[in-house]
Amino acid sequence: MFIIFGHFPNAPILAGVVQVHWALHYLNEYFNMQVSDYKAIDALKFQVIIAPNSQVNLCLKKINDHKFSFSYRSENGSHSSGRVVYQ
């Protein structure tokens, strides 16, 4: 669970690049997948913005040895999702 604070002064949302960065960070922490070894981000979708003070859950799933999925969800539904492909 993450507690989110505003990022952009005129549009306080959690940037998509931050969401991807966090997914890569936690794939390294929990699955020992190195950020420098990722090859591509597939099927990246942003459905619902993550506003300041939102609490979201990050779900990471191993698809195979070189592919993982991630998704951010909250009581408001699915916020974003994608797949990370490693070399």
Short mmCIF file of N, CA, C and O in Angstrom, two decimals:
data_model
loop_
_atom_site.label_atom_id
_atom_site.label_comp_id
_atom_site.label_asym_id
_atom_site.label_seq_id
_atom_site.Cartn_x
_atom_site.Cartn_y
_atom_site.Cartn_z
N MET A 1 0.85 -1.17 0.00
CA MET A 1 0.00 0.00 0.00
C MET A 1 0.90 1.23 0.00
O MET A 1 1.89 1.30 0.70
N PHE A 2 0.56 2.21 -0.82
CA PHE A 2 1.30 3.46 -0.91
C PHE A 2 0.37 4.60 -0.55
O PHE A 2 -0.80 4.59 -0.90
N ILE A 3 0.90 5.60 0.12
CA ILE A 3 0.15 6.83 0.35
C ILE A 3 0.73 7.86 -0.60
O ILE A 3 1.94 8.10 -0.59
N ILE A 4 -0.11 8.43 -1.44
CA ILE A 4 0.34 9.29 -2.52
C ILE A 4 0.13 10.76 -2.16
O ILE A 4 -0.92 11.14 -1.69
N PHE A 5 1.13 11.55 -2.44
CA PHE A 5 1.04 13.00 -2.30
C PHE A 5 1.19 13.62 -3.68
O PHE A 5 1.71 12.99 -4.59
N GLY A 6 0.75 14.84 -3.85
CA GLY A 6 0.77 15.49 -5.15
C GLY A 6 2.16 15.57 -5.74
O GLY A 6 3.14 15.72 -5.03
N HIS A 7 2.26 15.49 -7.05
CA HIS A 7 3.55 15.55 -7.74
C HIS A 7 3.65 16.81 -8.59
O HIS A 7 4.67 17.48 -8.56
N PHE A 8 2.64 17.11 -9.36
CA PHE A 8 2.65 18.29 -10.22
C PHE A 8 1.79 19.38 -9.59
O PHE A 8 0.64 19.13 -9.24
N PRO A 9 2.32 20.60 -9.44
CA PRO A 9 1.55 21.66 -8.78
C PRO A 9 0.21 21.97 -9.44
O PRO A 9 -0.77 22.21 -8.75
N ASN A 10 0.16 21.94 -10.77
CA ASN A 10 -1.08 22.28 -11.48
C ASN A 10 -1.95 21.07 -11.82
O ASN A 10 -3.08 21.23 -12.26
N ALA A 11 -1.43 19.90 -11.65
CA ALA A 11 -2.18 18.67 -11.94
C ALA A 11 -1.68 17.59 -10.97
O ALA A 11 -0.85 16.77 -11.33
N PRO A 12 -2.16 17.60 -9.74
CA PRO A 12 -1.62 16.69 -8.72
C PRO A 12 -2.03 15.24 -8.94
O PRO A 12 -3.06 14.78 -8.46
N ILE A 13 -1.21 14.53 -9.72
CA ILE A 13 -1.44 13.11 -9.97
C ILE A 13 -0.11 12.38 -9.83
O ILE A 13 0.96 13.00 -9.86
N LEU A 14 -0.17 11.08 -9.67
CA LEU A 14 1.03 10.27 -9.67
C LEU A 14 1.38 9.98 -11.13
O LEU A 14 0.62 9.33 -11.84
N ALA A 15 2.52 10.46 -11.57
CA ALA A 15 2.93 10.33 -12.96
C ALA A 15 3.10 8.86 -13.36
O ALA A 15 3.54 8.03 -12.56
N GLY A 16 2.76 8.56 -14.60
CA GLY A 16 2.90 7.21 -15.12
C GLY A 16 4.33 6.71 -15.06
O GLY A 16 4.56 5.54 -14.77
N VAL A 17 5.29 7.58 -15.31
CA VAL A 17 6.69 7.17 -15.26
C VAL A 17 7.08 6.74 -13.85
O VAL A 17 7.88 5.82 -13.67
N VAL A 18 6.49 7.34 -12.84
CA VAL A 18 6.75 6.94 -11.45
C VAL A 18 6.13 5.57 -11.18
O VAL A 18 6.75 4.72 -10.54
N GLN A 19 4.94 5.34 -11.69
CA GLN A 19 4.29 4.05 -11.50
C GLN A 19 5.13 2.93 -12.11
O GLN A 19 5.30 1.86 -11.51
N VAL A 20 5.67 3.15 -13.29
CA VAL A 20 6.53 2.15 -13.94
C VAL A 20 7.81 1.99 -13.14
O VAL A 20 8.27 0.85 -12.91
N HIS A 21 8.40 3.09 -12.70
CA HIS A 21 9.64 3.02 -11.91
C HIS A 21 9.42 2.19 -10.64
O HIS A 21 10.26 1.35 -10.30
N TRP A 22 8.31 2.42 -9.95
CA TRP A 22 8.03 1.64 -8.74
C TRP A 22 7.87 0.16 -9.07
O TRP A 22 8.36 -0.70 -8.33
N ALA A 23 7.19 -0.17 -10.16
CA ALA A 23 7.03 -1.57 -10.54
C ALA A 23 8.40 -2.20 -10.77
O ALA A 23 8.67 -3.31 -10.29
N LEU A 24 9.29 -1.51 -11.49
CA LEU A 24 10.63 -2.03 -11.74
C LEU A 24 11.40 -2.19 -10.42
O LEU A 24 12.11 -3.18 -10.22
N HIS A 25 11.27 -1.22 -9.55
CA HIS A 25 11.95 -1.26 -8.25
C HIS A 25 11.53 -2.50 -7.46
O HIS A 25 12.37 -3.24 -6.94
N TYR A 26 10.22 -2.74 -7.36
CA TYR A 26 9.74 -3.87 -6.56
C TYR A 26 9.93 -5.21 -7.27
O TYR A 26 10.04 -6.23 -6.60
N LEU A 27 10.00 -5.23 -8.59
CA LEU A 27 10.38 -6.47 -9.28
C LEU A 27 11.81 -6.83 -8.93
O LEU A 27 12.13 -8.01 -8.75
N ASN A 28 12.67 -5.84 -8.78
CA ASN A 28 14.04 -6.10 -8.36
C ASN A 28 14.06 -6.60 -6.91
O ASN A 28 14.72 -7.58 -6.59
N GLU A 29 13.30 -5.93 -6.04
CA GLU A 29 13.32 -6.29 -4.63
C GLU A 29 12.76 -7.69 -4.36
O GLU A 29 13.33 -8.45 -3.59
N TYR A 30 11.65 -8.04 -4.98
CA TYR A 30 10.98 -9.30 -4.67
C TYR A 30 11.31 -10.45 -5.61
O TYR A 30 11.17 -11.61 -5.24
N PHE A 31 11.71 -10.14 -6.85
CA PHE A 31 12.01 -11.20 -7.82
C PHE A 31 13.46 -11.16 -8.29
O PHE A 31 13.84 -11.92 -9.17
N ASN A 32 14.24 -10.23 -7.76
CA ASN A 32 15.65 -10.08 -8.13
C ASN A 32 15.84 -9.82 -9.62
O ASN A 32 16.79 -10.30 -10.24
N MET A 33 14.93 -9.06 -10.22
CA MET A 33 15.04 -8.69 -11.63
C MET A 33 15.67 -7.31 -11.70
O MET A 33 15.15 -6.35 -11.11
N GLN A 34 16.78 -7.19 -12.37
CA GLN A 34 17.54 -5.94 -12.42
C GLN A 34 16.88 -4.93 -13.37
O GLN A 34 16.53 -5.27 -14.49
N VAL A 35 16.76 -3.70 -12.89
CA VAL A 35 16.17 -2.63 -13.69
C VAL A 35 16.93 -2.48 -15.01
O VAL A 35 16.34 -2.29 -16.07
N SER A 36 18.25 -2.60 -14.96
CA SER A 36 19.06 -2.41 -16.16
C SER A 36 18.84 -3.51 -17.21
O SER A 36 19.22 -3.34 -18.37
N ASP A 37 18.23 -4.61 -16.82
CA ASP A 37 18.01 -5.73 -17.75
C ASP A 37 16.64 -5.74 -18.41
O ASP A 37 16.34 -6.63 -19.19
N TYR A 38 15.79 -4.76 -18.09
CA TYR A 38 14.47 -4.81 -18.73
C TYR A 38 14.58 -4.39 -20.18
O TYR A 38 15.37 -3.56 -20.57
N LYS A 39 13.78 -5.06 -21.00
CA LYS A 39 13.84 -4.87 -22.44
C LYS A 39 12.69 -4.00 -22.94
O LYS A 39 12.87 -3.17 -23.82
N ALA A 40 11.49 -4.22 -22.39
CA ALA A 40 10.32 -3.49 -22.89
C ALA A 40 9.23 -3.46 -21.83
O ALA A 40 9.19 -4.30 -20.93
N ILE A 41 8.35 -2.50 -21.99
CA ILE A 41 7.11 -2.42 -21.22
C ILE A 41 5.99 -2.63 -22.24
O ILE A 41 5.87 -1.88 -23.20
N ASP A 42 5.19 -3.66 -22.04
CA ASP A 42 4.10 -4.00 -22.97
C ASP A 42 2.74 -3.71 -22.32
O ASP A 42 2.61 -3.75 -21.10
N ALA A 43 1.75 -3.51 -23.17
CA ALA A 43 0.35 -3.40 -22.75
C ALA A 43 0.15 -2.41 -21.61
O ALA A 43 -0.64 -2.64 -20.70
N LEU A 44 0.85 -1.30 -21.67
CA LEU A 44 0.75 -0.28 -20.63
C LEU A 44 -0.58 0.46 -20.76
O LEU A 44 -0.90 0.99 -21.83
N LYS A 45 -1.35 0.46 -19.68
CA LYS A 45 -2.67 1.10 -19.69
C LYS A 45 -2.82 1.94 -18.44
O LYS A 45 -2.51 1.49 -17.34
N PHE A 46 -3.33 3.15 -18.59
CA PHE A 46 -3.65 4.03 -17.48
C PHE A 46 -5.15 4.28 -17.53
O PHE A 46 -5.63 4.96 -18.43
N GLN A 47 -5.90 3.69 -16.59
CA GLN A 47 -7.35 3.78 -16.63
C GLN A 47 -7.90 4.91 -15.75
O GLN A 47 -8.78 5.64 -16.16
N VAL A 48 -7.44 5.00 -14.51
CA VAL A 48 -7.95 5.98 -13.55
C VAL A 48 -6.75 6.66 -12.90
O VAL A 48 -5.84 5.98 -12.43
N ILE A 49 -6.73 8.00 -12.90
CA ILE A 49 -5.59 8.70 -12.31
C ILE A 49 -5.48 8.37 -10.83
O ILE A 49 -6.45 8.04 -10.16
N ILE A 50 -4.26 8.47 -10.32
CA ILE A 50 -4.00 8.30 -8.90
C ILE A 50 -3.79 9.70 -8.33
O ILE A 50 -2.80 10.36 -8.63
N ALA A 51 -4.75 10.13 -7.55
CA ALA A 51 -4.76 11.49 -7.00
C ALA A 51 -4.00 11.53 -5.67
O ALA A 51 -3.73 10.49 -5.05
N PRO A 52 -3.66 12.74 -5.20
CA PRO A 52 -2.99 12.88 -3.91
C PRO A 52 -3.76 12.19 -2.78
O PRO A 52 -4.99 12.17 -2.78
N ASN A 53 -3.00 11.63 -1.87
CA ASN A 53 -3.52 10.95 -0.68
C ASN A 53 -4.30 9.67 -0.98
O ASN A 53 -4.95 9.13 -0.09
N SER A 54 -4.21 9.18 -2.20
CA SER A 54 -4.84 7.90 -2.54
C SER A 54 -3.99 6.76 -1.98
O SER A 54 -2.76 6.85 -1.94
N GLN A 55 -4.64 5.70 -1.58
CA GLN A 55 -3.95 4.49 -1.17
C GLN A 55 -4.17 3.45 -2.26
O GLN A 55 -5.31 3.16 -2.61
N VAL A 56 -3.06 2.94 -2.80
CA VAL A 56 -3.14 1.98 -3.88
C VAL A 56 -2.33 0.74 -3.53
O VAL A 56 -1.39 0.80 -2.73
N ASN A 57 -2.71 -0.37 -4.12
CA ASN A 57 -1.97 -1.63 -3.98
C ASN A 57 -1.30 -1.94 -5.30
O ASN A 57 -1.92 -1.83 -6.36
N LEU A 58 -0.05 -2.36 -5.22
CA LEU A 58 0.70 -2.79 -6.40
C LEU A 58 0.74 -4.31 -6.39
O LEU A 58 1.20 -4.92 -5.42
N CYS A 59 0.23 -4.92 -7.45
CA CYS A 59 0.25 -6.38 -7.60
C CYS A 59 1.27 -6.74 -8.68
O CYS A 59 1.20 -6.23 -9.80
N LEU A 60 2.21 -7.61 -8.34
CA LEU A 60 3.22 -8.09 -9.28
C LEU A 60 3.00 -9.59 -9.49
O LEU A 60 2.83 -10.32 -8.52
N LYS A 61 3.02 -10.03 -10.75
CA LYS A 61 2.83 -11.45 -11.06
C LYS A 61 3.88 -11.90 -12.06
O LYS A 61 4.13 -11.21 -13.05
N LYS A 62 4.44 -13.07 -11.81
CA LYS A 62 5.39 -13.67 -12.74
C LYS A 62 4.62 -14.44 -13.80
O LYS A 62 3.84 -15.34 -13.50
N ILE A 63 4.82 -14.08 -15.07
CA ILE A 63 4.19 -14.77 -16.19
C ILE A 63 5.08 -15.91 -16.65
O ILE A 63 4.63 -17.03 -16.87
N ASN A 64 6.36 -15.61 -16.82
CA ASN A 64 7.38 -16.62 -17.11
C ASN A 64 8.72 -16.06 -16.64
O ASN A 64 8.75 -15.02 -15.98
N ASP A 65 9.83 -16.71 -16.98
CA ASP A 65 11.13 -16.27 -16.48
C ASP A 65 11.54 -14.88 -16.94
O ASP A 65 12.39 -14.25 -16.32
N HIS A 66 10.94 -14.40 -18.03
CA HIS A 66 11.34 -13.11 -18.59
C HIS A 66 10.20 -12.09 -18.67
O HIS A 66 10.40 -11.01 -19.23
N LYS A 67 9.04 -12.43 -18.14
CA LYS A 67 7.91 -11.51 -18.25
C LYS A 67 7.12 -11.48 -16.95
O LYS A 67 6.83 -12.53 -16.37
N PHE A 68 6.78 -10.26 -16.53
CA PHE A 68 6.01 -10.04 -15.30
C PHE A 68 4.91 -9.03 -15.60
O PHE A 68 5.07 -8.15 -16.44
N SER A 69 3.81 -9.14 -14.87
CA SER A 69 2.76 -8.13 -15.00
C SER A 69 2.71 -7.32 -13.71
O SER A 69 3.14 -7.78 -12.65
N PHE A 70 2.21 -6.10 -13.84
CA PHE A 70 1.99 -5.27 -12.66
C PHE A 70 0.67 -4.54 -12.82
O PHE A 70 0.19 -4.30 -13.93
N SER A 71 0.05 -4.24 -11.69
CA SER A 71 -1.18 -3.45 -11.72
C SER A 71 -1.31 -2.69 -10.41
O SER A 71 -0.87 -3.15 -9.36
N TYR A 72 -1.88 -1.52 -10.52
CA TYR A 72 -2.18 -0.68 -9.37
C TYR A 72 -3.70 -0.64 -9.22
O TYR A 72 -4.40 -0.30 -10.16
N ARG A 73 -4.18 -0.98 -8.02
CA ARG A 73 -5.62 -1.00 -7.75
C ARG A 73 -5.90 -0.31 -6.43
O ARG A 73 -5.02 -0.21 -5.57
N SER A 74 -7.11 0.16 -6.29
CA SER A 74 -7.58 0.75 -5.04
C SER A 74 -9.08 0.50 -4.94
O SER A 74 -9.67 -0.16 -5.80
N GLU A 75 -9.69 1.08 -3.94
CA GLU A 75 -11.14 0.95 -3.82
C GLU A 75 -11.86 1.61 -4.99
O GLU A 75 -13.04 1.37 -5.23
N ASN A 76 -11.15 2.45 -5.76
CA ASN A 76 -11.72 3.10 -6.95
C ASN A 76 -11.58 2.25 -8.21
O ASN A 76 -11.93 2.69 -9.29
N GLY A 77 -11.00 1.05 -8.10
CA GLY A 77 -10.84 0.18 -9.25
C GLY A 77 -9.41 0.08 -9.72
O GLY A 77 -8.46 0.35 -8.97
N SER A 78 -9.24 -0.28 -10.97
CA SER A 78 -7.91 -0.45 -11.57
C SER A 78 -7.40 0.90 -12.07
O SER A 78 -8.08 1.57 -12.84
N HIS A 79 -6.21 1.26 -11.63
CA HIS A 79 -5.62 2.54 -12.03
C HIS A 79 -4.71 2.39 -13.25
O HIS A 79 -4.76 3.19 -14.17
N SER A 80 -3.85 1.37 -13.21
CA SER A 80 -2.94 1.17 -14.33
C SER A 80 -2.43 -0.27 -14.29
O SER A 80 -2.51 -0.94 -13.28
N SER A 81 -1.88 -0.68 -15.44
CA SER A 81 -1.34 -2.03 -15.54
C SER A 81 -0.39 -2.10 -16.72
O SER A 81 -0.39 -1.24 -17.59
N GLY A 82 0.40 -3.16 -16.73
CA GLY A 82 1.32 -3.37 -17.84
C GLY A 82 2.11 -4.64 -17.61
O GLY A 82 1.94 -5.35 -16.62
N ARG A 83 2.99 -4.93 -18.57
CA ARG A 83 3.88 -6.09 -18.48
C ARG A 83 5.30 -5.61 -18.70
O ARG A 83 5.56 -4.77 -19.56
N VAL A 84 6.21 -6.17 -17.93
CA VAL A 84 7.63 -5.86 -18.07
C VAL A 84 8.32 -7.08 -18.66
O VAL A 84 8.16 -8.20 -18.15
N VAL A 85 9.05 -6.87 -19.74
CA VAL A 85 9.77 -7.94 -20.42
C VAL A 85 11.27 -7.72 -20.17
O VAL A 85 11.78 -6.61 -20.38
N TYR A 86 11.93 -8.77 -19.71
CA TYR A 86 13.37 -8.72 -19.45
C TYR A 86 14.12 -9.48 -20.53
O TYR A 86 13.57 -10.35 -21.19
N GLN A 87 15.40 -9.16 -20.68
CA GLN A 87 16.25 -9.82 -21.67
C GLN A 87 16.54 -11.24 -21.28
O GLN A 87 16.52 -11.63 -20.17
#
